[in-house]
């Protein structure tokens, strides 16, 4: 009798244990189903972009379109510059570069130009310059440099460079610069251009640049800048042109500059650099990535 009771107790314990295991397995399976349902229903859509990202993406898209257009037209300088701008801006953002998951789509991006003409390329460069000048979130020095470079490249595609560069607001630029120590450098560049005017075949262009810098520096003094101009500036440094000196000076002082000053800076530097080989990012030191 005792043996039978023990056997029955063992069977009951085993059944009880088996029941617990079955219940636990059922709960585990139910949990997996629930989790899988939640994963399937979870949104994979990216977060809404910030205002800064919207602005950056808008500029990057136009730069990418211009890069493709320059490639089609074999405009190597513009293609190289726009690629550098694109890299500096971080490229065009695509949520799923390798393809969207089921139920989602990448936003449509038209990066290929509808028409490939020098006129279209010039218009695109002016659009980039305009957007960079107006940018609220982009680093001000970078924005001014891109705006300047785009305008300088546009002068290479034909048309009167005065019209392409546009007219700089010298009083506004001078007032902005009056709070800086830029007068000495600008005067040095002015005297270098005077020397060029006496020794170069393109005398008229050099004189025009002398006059442009004279008007700017005189406006600066009228705006309250202490007159620190040297009677005789240092001789032109090897490897540094007057255009490079002016560009580096004005881009440096474009930090935190409002749109009005960026526009004046880009227009002024475009005129000063007219006839020279444009740089991708005028006035900025670009680190060598090693690529």
Coordinates of C-alpha atoms in Angstrom, one line a residue:
X1 CA 0.0 0.0 0.0
X2 CA 2.8 2.3 0.9
X3 CA 4.6 1.5 -2.4
X4 CA 1.5 2.3 -4.4
X5 CA 1.0 5.6 -2.5
X6 CA 4.6 6.5 -3.3
X7 CA 4.1 5.7 -7.0
X8 CA 0.9 7.7 -7.2
X9 CA 2.7 10.7 -5.4
X10 CA 5.5 10.5 -7.9
X11 CA 3.2 10.5 -10.8
X12 CA 1.2 13.4 -9.4
X13 CA 4.4 15.4 -8.9
X14 CA 5.6 14.6 -12.4
X15 CA 2.2 15.7 -13.8
X16 CA 2.3 18.9 -11.7
X17 CA 5.8 19.6 -12.9
X18 CA 4.9 18.9 -16.5
X19 CA 1.9 21.2 -16.2
X20 CA 4.1 24.0 -15.0
X21 CA 6.5 23.5 -17.9
X22 CA 3.6 23.5 -20.4
X23 CA 2.3 26.7 -18.9
X24 CA 5.7 28.4 -19.0
X25 CA 6.2 27.3 -22.6
X26 CA 2.9 28.7 -23.5
X27 CA 3.6 32.0 -21.8
X28 CA 7.0 32.2 -23.5
X29 CA 5.5 31.5 -26.9
X30 CA 2.8 34.1 -26.3
X31 CA 5.5 36.6 -25.3
X32 CA 7.4 35.9 -28.5
X33 CA 4.2 36.4 -30.6
X34 CA 3.5 39.6 -28.8
X35 CA 7.0 40.9 -29.2
X36 CA 7.0 40.0 -32.9
X37 CA 3.8 41.8 -33.3
X38 CA 5.2 44.9 -31.6
X39 CA 8.3 44.7 -33.8
X40 CA 6.2 44.5 -36.9
X41 CA 4.1 47.4 -35.8
X42 CA 7.0 49.5 -34.6
X43 CA 7.7 52.5 -36.9
X44 CA 11.1 52.5 -38.6
X45 CA 10.6 56.0 -40.0
X46 CA 13.4 58.3 -39.2
X47 CA 12.9 61.2 -36.8
X48 CA 11.7 64.5 -38.3
X49 CA 14.7 66.5 -39.3
X50 CA 15.7 69.7 -37.4
X51 CA 15.6 73.1 -39.1
X52 CA 19.4 72.9 -39.3
X53 CA 19.2 69.5 -41.1
X54 CA 16.5 70.7 -43.5
X55 CA 18.7 73.7 -44.4
X56 CA 21.8 71.5 -44.8
X57 CA 20.0 69.0 -46.9
X58 CA 18.5 71.6 -49.2
X59 CA 21.9 73.1 -49.9
X60 CA 23.5 69.6 -50.3
X61 CA 20.9 68.6 -52.9
X62 CA 21.6 71.7 -55.1
X63 CA 25.3 71.1 -54.7
X64 CA 24.9 67.4 -55.8
X65 CA 22.9 68.4 -58.8
X66 CA 25.5 71.0 -59.8
X67 CA 28.3 68.4 -59.3
X68 CA 26.5 66.0 -61.8
X69 CA 25.9 68.9 -64.2
X70 CA 29.6 69.9 -64.1
X71 CA 30.6 66.3 -64.7
X72 CA 28.4 66.2 -67.8
X73 CA 29.8 69.5 -69.1
X74 CA 33.4 68.5 -68.4
X75 CA 33.8 71.5 -66.1
X76 CA 36.6 70.0 -64.0
X77 CA 37.1 72.9 -61.6
X78 CA 33.4 73.2 -60.8
X79 CA 33.1 69.4 -60.4
X80 CA 36.0 69.3 -58.0
X81 CA 34.8 72.3 -56.0
X82 CA 31.2 71.0 -55.7
X83 CA 32.4 67.6 -54.6
X84 CA 34.5 69.3 -51.9
X85 CA 31.5 71.3 -50.8
X86 CA 29.4 68.1 -50.7
X87 CA 31.9 66.3 -48.6
X88 CA 32.2 69.3 -46.2
X89 CA 28.4 69.5 -45.9
X90 CA 28.1 65.8 -45.1
X91 CA 26.6 64.7 -48.4
X92 CA 22.9 64.2 -49.4
X93 CA 21.1 62.3 -46.6
X94 CA 19.2 59.2 -47.6
X95 CA 17.4 57.3 -44.8
X96 CA 18.2 53.8 -46.2
X97 CA 21.1 54.0 -48.7
X98 CA 20.9 50.3 -49.4
X99 CA 17.2 50.2 -49.9
X100 CA 14.2 50.9 -47.7
X101 CA 12.6 48.1 -45.6
X102 CA 9.3 46.6 -46.5
X103 CA 6.5 49.1 -46.3
X104 CA 8.8 52.1 -46.5
X105 CA 10.3 54.2 -49.3
X106 CA 13.3 56.5 -49.6
X107 CA 12.2 60.1 -50.4
X108 CA 12.5 60.9 -54.0
X109 CA 15.7 62.8 -54.9
X110 CA 16.3 64.2 -58.3
X111 CA 20.0 64.8 -58.4
X112 CA 20.3 64.7 -62.2
X113 CA 20.0 68.0 -64.2
X114 CA 17.2 68.2 -66.7
X115 CA 19.3 70.3 -69.1
X116 CA 23.1 70.4 -69.4
X117 CA 24.2 73.8 -70.6
X118 CA 26.8 76.3 -69.3
X119 CA 23.9 78.7 -68.6
X120 CA 22.2 76.1 -66.4
X121 CA 25.5 75.5 -64.5
X122 CA 26.0 79.2 -63.9
X123 CA 22.4 79.5 -62.6
X124 CA 23.0 76.6 -60.3
X125 CA 26.2 78.1 -58.9
X126 CA 24.3 81.4 -58.3
X127 CA 21.6 79.4 -56.5
X128 CA 24.2 77.8 -54.3
X129 CA 25.7 81.2 -53.5
X130 CA 22.3 82.6 -52.7
X131 CA 21.4 79.7 -50.4
X132 CA 24.7 79.9 -48.6
X133 CA 24.4 83.6 -48.0
X134 CA 20.9 83.1 -46.6
X135 CA 21.7 80.1 -44.4
X136 CA 20.8 80.5 -40.8
X137 CA 22.2 77.4 -39.3
X138 CA 25.3 76.7 -41.4
X139 CA 28.7 77.8 -40.0
X140 CA 29.0 81.4 -41.2
X141 CA 32.6 81.2 -42.4
X142 CA 31.9 78.1 -44.3
X143 CA 28.7 79.5 -45.8
X144 CA 30.5 82.7 -46.9
X145 CA 33.4 80.7 -48.4
X146 CA 31.0 78.5 -50.4
X147 CA 29.0 81.6 -51.5
X148 CA 32.2 83.2 -52.7
X149 CA 33.6 80.1 -54.4
X150 CA 30.3 79.5 -56.3
X151 CA 30.2 83.1 -57.6
X152 CA 33.9 83.0 -58.6
X153 CA 33.3 79.7 -60.5
X154 CA 30.2 81.3 -62.2
X155 CA 32.5 84.1 -63.6
X156 CA 34.4 81.4 -65.5
X157 CA 31.3 80.5 -67.5
X158 CA 30.9 83.8 -69.4
X159 CA 29.2 87.1 -68.9
X160 CA 30.5 90.3 -67.4
X161 CA 32.0 89.5 -64.1
X162 CA 30.7 92.7 -62.6
X163 CA 27.2 91.3 -63.2
X164 CA 28.0 87.8 -62.0
X165 CA 29.7 89.0 -58.8
X166 CA 27.2 91.7 -58.1
X167 CA 27.9 95.0 -56.3
X168 CA 29.2 94.8 -52.8
X169 CA 27.6 97.0 -50.1
X170 CA 30.9 98.7 -49.1
X171 CA 29.5 100.9 -46.3
X172 CA 27.9 97.8 -44.6
X173 CA 31.0 95.7 -45.0
X174 CA 33.3 98.5 -43.8
X175 CA 31.1 99.0 -40.7
X176 CA 31.4 95.3 -39.9
X177 CA 35.1 95.3 -40.4
X178 CA 35.6 98.5 -38.4
X179 CA 35.4 96.4 -35.3
X180 CA 38.3 94.1 -36.4
X181 CA 42.0 94.4 -37.0
X182 CA 41.8 93.8 -40.7
X183 CA 42.8 97.3 -42.0
X184 CA 46.5 96.6 -42.1
X185 CA 46.1 93.4 -44.1
X186 CA 43.8 95.1 -46.6
X187 CA 46.1 98.0 -47.0
X188 CA 49.0 95.7 -47.6
X189 CA 47.0 93.9 -50.4
X190 CA 46.1 97.3 -51.8
X191 CA 49.7 98.3 -52.1
X192 CA 50.6 94.9 -53.7
X193 CA 48.0 95.6 -56.3
X194 CA 49.5 99.1 -56.9
X195 CA 52.8 97.4 -57.6
X196 CA 51.1 94.9 -60.0
X197 CA 49.4 97.9 -61.8
X198 CA 52.9 99.3 -62.5
X199 CA 54.4 96.0 -63.7
X200 CA 51.6 93.8 -65.3
X201 CA 50.1 93.9 -68.7
X202 CA 46.6 93.7 -67.2
X203 CA 47.0 97.2 -65.7
X204 CA 43.4 98.2 -65.9
X205 CA 42.2 95.2 -63.9
X206 CA 44.9 95.8 -61.2
X207 CA 43.9 99.5 -60.9
X208 CA 40.2 98.5 -60.5
X209 CA 41.2 96.3 -57.6
X210 CA 43.3 99.1 -56.1
X211 CA 40.3 101.4 -56.3
X212 CA 38.0 98.8 -54.8
X213 CA 40.3 98.3 -51.8
X214 CA 40.8 102.0 -51.4
X215 CA 37.1 102.6 -51.2
X216 CA 36.7 99.8 -48.6
X217 CA 39.6 101.0 -46.4
X218 CA 38.4 104.6 -46.5
X219 CA 34.9 103.5 -45.6
X220 CA 36.4 101.6 -42.7
X221 CA 38.2 104.7 -41.4
X222 CA 35.0 106.7 -41.8
X223 CA 33.3 104.1 -39.7
X224 CA 35.7 104.6 -36.8
X225 CA 38.5 102.1 -37.5
X226 CA 41.8 103.5 -36.1
X227 CA 44.1 104.3 -39.0
X228 CA 46.9 101.6 -38.7
X229 CA 47.9 101.7 -42.3
X230 CA 51.6 101.6 -43.0
X231 CA 53.1 104.1 -45.3
X232 CA 55.0 101.3 -47.0
X233 CA 53.6 97.8 -46.8
X234 CA 55.8 94.7 -46.6
X235 CA 56.8 93.3 -50.0
X236 CA 54.6 90.6 -51.5
X237 CA 55.2 87.3 -49.7
X238 CA 56.2 84.3 -51.7
X239 CA 53.3 82.0 -52.3
X240 CA 50.7 84.6 -51.2
X241 CA 48.8 86.7 -53.7
X242 CA 47.0 89.9 -52.8
X243 CA 43.7 88.2 -53.6
X244 CA 44.5 85.4 -51.2
X245 CA 45.4 87.9 -48.5
X246 CA 42.2 89.8 -48.9
X247 CA 40.1 86.6 -49.1
X248 CA 41.7 85.1 -45.9
X249 CA 41.1 88.3 -44.1
X250 CA 37.5 88.8 -45.0
X251 CA 36.5 85.1 -44.6
X252 CA 38.1 85.1 -41.1
X253 CA 35.9 88.1 -40.2
X254 CA 32.8 86.6 -41.6
X255 CA 32.4 84.5 -38.4
X256 CA 28.9 85.1 -37.0
X257 CA 28.3 87.5 -39.9
X258 CA 24.6 88.1 -40.9
X259 CA 23.4 87.5 -44.4
X260 CA 23.9 91.1 -45.4
X261 CA 27.6 90.9 -44.6
X262 CA 28.0 87.5 -46.2
X263 CA 26.5 88.9 -49.4
X264 CA 28.8 91.9 -49.3
X265 CA 31.8 89.8 -48.6
X266 CA 31.0 87.3 -51.4
X267 CA 30.5 90.1 -53.9
X268 CA 33.6 91.9 -52.9
X269 CA 35.8 88.8 -53.0
X270 CA 34.4 87.7 -56.3
X271 CA 35.4 91.1 -57.9
X272 CA 38.8 91.0 -56.2
X273 CA 39.5 87.5 -57.5
X274 CA 38.1 87.9 -61.0
X275 CA 40.5 86.6 -63.5
X276 CA 42.3 84.2 -61.1
X277 CA 41.9 80.5 -60.7
X278 CA 39.0 79.9 -58.3
X279 CA 39.5 77.9 -55.1
X280 CA 36.9 75.5 -53.8
X281 CA 36.7 77.0 -50.4
X282 CA 38.3 80.5 -50.6
X283 CA 39.8 81.7 -47.4
X284 CA 39.5 78.4 -45.5
X285 CA 42.4 76.0 -44.7
X286 CA 41.2 72.6 -45.8
X287 CA 42.8 69.7 -44.0
X288 CA 44.3 66.9 -46.1
X289 CA 42.2 63.8 -45.5
X290 CA 44.9 61.6 -46.9
X291 CA 42.6 60.2 -49.6

